[in-house]
Amino acid sequence: MEEAKTTQGDDVALAAAGDTSAFERVYRTHVARVHGLARRMAGPEAADELTQDVFVRAWQKLGTFRGDASFGTWLHRLAVNVIIERFRSLGTQRDRFLADGEETLARLSAPRPSGDFRMDFDTALARLPHAARNIFLLHDVEGYKHHEIGSLLGISAGTSKSQLHRARTLMRTHLERRT
């Protein structure tokens, strides 16, 4: 008799009950997306460790998943929270909005030669100050609203809007220098 295929929902329920094989399947389904988010928000040097931290936290909190949203949405929100928590624990919260605009523009003035827009975009994104980059990613890439970003980061919606404007301006400046 053939064994029935399990769905993602089945795997999540089995993993919540302690089935490590089911959790491994959940991990394999979502690891690339979580790693990509960690890489974009924290940089490639921290992405592996943060991805591991996200899945450790997911394993610990799997019992709190109620199914109100898809598991992928729940895991994504958990990942954002883990990454932001890491920034806070490293003390970046106090200086995330203090980078000197002139200094930032000077760093953007030497773009890496490339005919590939994706590489130019990634270079510009990597050169943004952490706060501006995170807000840019959360808003423009991940689709969060300013009030949600404010809640996640402990800032006002207005601060989120101004940092998004700053990020877009710096990105535009860098990318225009490439043309």
Coordinates of C-alpha atoms in Angstrom, one line a residue:
M1 CA 0.0 0.0 0.0
E2 CA 1.3 3.4 -1.0
E3 CA 2.0 6.0 1.8
A4 CA -0.2 9.1 1.4
K5 CA 1.7 12.4 0.6
T6 CA 1.6 14.9 3.4
T7 CA 0.6 18.5 2.8
Q8 CA 2.5 21.5 4.2
G9 CA -0.3 21.9 6.8
D10 CA 0.1 18.2 7.8
D11 CA 3.8 18.7 8.2
V12 CA 3.3 21.8 10.3
A13 CA 0.8 20.0 12.6
L14 CA 3.1 16.9 12.8
A15 CA 6.1 19.2 13.6
A16 CA 4.2 21.0 16.3
A17 CA 3.5 17.6 17.8
G18 CA 7.3 16.9 17.9
D19 CA 7.9 15.1 14.6
T20 CA 11.4 16.2 13.6
S21 CA 11.1 14.6 10.1
A22 CA 8.1 16.8 9.4
F23 CA 9.9 19.9 10.7
E24 CA 12.8 19.0 8.4
R25 CA 10.3 19.0 5.4
V26 CA 9.0 22.4 6.6
Y27 CA 12.5 23.7 6.9
R28 CA 13.4 22.6 3.3
T29 CA 10.3 24.3 2.0
H30 CA 11.0 27.6 3.6
V31 CA 14.8 27.9 4.1
A32 CA 15.5 29.7 0.9
R33 CA 13.0 32.5 1.5
V34 CA 14.1 33.0 5.1
H35 CA 17.7 33.0 4.1
G36 CA 17.0 35.6 1.4
L37 CA 15.2 37.8 3.8
A38 CA 18.1 37.5 6.3
R39 CA 20.7 38.3 3.7
R40 CA 18.8 41.4 2.5
M41 CA 18.2 42.7 5.9
A42 CA 21.4 41.8 7.7
G43 CA 23.9 41.2 5.0
P44 CA 25.5 38.0 3.7
E45 CA 27.9 37.6 6.6
A46 CA 25.0 37.2 9.1
A47 CA 22.4 35.4 7.0
D48 CA 23.4 31.8 7.8
E49 CA 23.4 32.4 11.5
L50 CA 20.1 34.4 11.4
T51 CA 18.4 31.7 9.3
Q52 CA 19.4 29.1 11.9
D53 CA 18.1 31.3 14.7
V54 CA 14.8 31.8 12.9
F55 CA 14.3 28.0 12.5
V56 CA 15.3 27.4 16.1
R57 CA 12.7 30.0 17.2
A58 CA 10.2 28.5 14.8
W59 CA 10.7 25.0 16.4
Q60 CA 10.3 26.5 19.9
K61 CA 7.1 28.5 19.0
L62 CA 5.5 26.1 16.6
G63 CA 2.9 25.3 19.2
T64 CA 1.7 28.9 19.0
F65 CA 0.9 28.8 15.3
R66 CA -2.9 28.9 15.1
G67 CA -3.4 28.9 11.4
D68 CA -5.0 32.3 11.2
A69 CA -2.6 33.1 8.3
S70 CA -0.6 30.7 6.2
F71 CA 2.4 29.1 7.8
G72 CA 4.7 30.9 5.4
T73 CA 3.3 34.3 6.5
W74 CA 3.7 33.3 10.2
L75 CA 7.2 32.2 9.6
H76 CA 8.1 35.4 7.6
R77 CA 6.8 37.6 10.4
L78 CA 8.8 35.5 13.0
A79 CA 11.9 35.9 10.8
V80 CA 11.5 39.6 10.6
N81 CA 11.1 39.8 14.4
V82 CA 14.2 37.6 15.0
I83 CA 16.3 39.7 12.7
I84 CA 15.1 43.0 14.2
E85 CA 15.7 41.5 17.7
R86 CA 19.3 40.8 16.7
F87 CA 19.8 44.4 15.7
R88 CA 18.5 45.6 19.0
S89 CA 20.7 43.2 20.9
L90 CA 23.7 44.5 19.1
G91 CA 22.9 48.1 20.0
T92 CA 22.0 49.2 16.5
Q93 CA 18.7 50.6 17.6
R94 CA 20.3 53.6 19.2
D95 CA 22.3 54.6 16.2
R96 CA 20.2 53.4 13.3
F97 CA 19.1 56.9 12.3
L98 CA 22.3 58.7 13.1
A99 CA 24.4 58.0 10.0
D100 CA 25.6 61.2 8.4
G101 CA 23.9 61.8 5.0
E102 CA 27.0 63.3 3.5
E103 CA 29.1 60.3 4.6
T104 CA 26.6 57.9 3.2
L105 CA 26.5 59.7 -0.1
A106 CA 30.3 59.6 -0.2
R107 CA 30.2 55.8 0.2
L108 CA 27.8 55.6 -2.7
S109 CA 30.1 57.5 -5.0
A110 CA 32.2 54.6 -6.0
P111 CA 29.9 52.1 -7.6
R112 CA 31.2 48.7 -8.5
P113 CA 31.6 48.4 -12.3
S114 CA 28.9 46.1 -13.6
G115 CA 26.6 45.7 -16.6
D116 CA 24.1 43.8 -14.4
F117 CA 21.4 45.9 -12.9
R118 CA 20.7 43.3 -10.2
M119 CA 24.3 43.6 -9.0
D120 CA 24.1 47.4 -9.0
F121 CA 20.9 47.2 -7.1
D122 CA 22.3 44.8 -4.5
T123 CA 25.4 47.0 -4.2
A124 CA 23.3 50.1 -3.6
L125 CA 21.1 48.2 -1.1
A126 CA 24.1 47.0 0.8
R127 CA 25.5 50.5 1.1
L128 CA 22.3 51.9 2.7
P129 CA 22.4 52.6 6.5
H130 CA 20.8 49.6 8.3
A131 CA 17.7 51.4 9.3
A132 CA 17.0 52.8 5.9
R133 CA 17.7 49.4 4.3
N134 CA 15.5 47.6 6.7
I135 CA 12.6 50.0 6.1
F136 CA 13.1 49.9 2.4
L137 CA 13.0 46.1 2.4
L138 CA 10.1 45.8 4.8
H139 CA 8.0 48.4 2.8
D140 CA 9.0 48.1 -0.8
V141 CA 10.0 44.5 -1.0
E142 CA 8.0 42.7 1.7
G143 CA 4.9 44.9 1.5
Y144 CA 4.6 46.0 5.1
K145 CA 2.7 49.2 5.8
H146 CA 4.3 52.1 7.7
H147 CA 2.3 51.6 10.9
E148 CA 3.3 47.9 10.9
I149 CA 7.0 48.8 10.4
G150 CA 6.6 51.3 13.2
S151 CA 5.3 48.6 15.5
L152 CA 8.0 46.1 14.5
L153 CA 10.9 48.6 14.9
G154 CA 9.5 50.7 17.8
I155 CA 9.4 53.9 15.8
S156 CA 6.6 56.1 14.5
A157 CA 5.0 55.7 11.1
G158 CA 6.4 59.1 10.2
T159 CA 9.9 58.0 11.0
S160 CA 9.3 55.0 8.8
K161 CA 8.1 57.2 6.0
S162 CA 11.1 59.6 6.2
Q163 CA 13.6 56.7 6.3
L164 CA 11.9 55.1 3.3
H165 CA 12.3 58.4 1.4
R166 CA 15.9 58.6 2.5
A167 CA 16.6 55.0 1.3
R168 CA 14.9 55.6 -2.1
T169 CA 16.9 58.8 -2.6
L170 CA 20.2 57.1 -1.8
M171 CA 19.3 54.2 -4.0
R172 CA 18.3 56.5 -6.9
T173 CA 21.6 58.5 -6.4
H174 CA 23.7 55.3 -6.6
L175 CA 21.8 53.8 -9.6
E176 CA 21.8 57.1 -11.5
R177 CA 25.6 57.3 -11.2
R178 CA 25.7 54.0 -13.0
T179 CA 24.1 55.3 -16.2

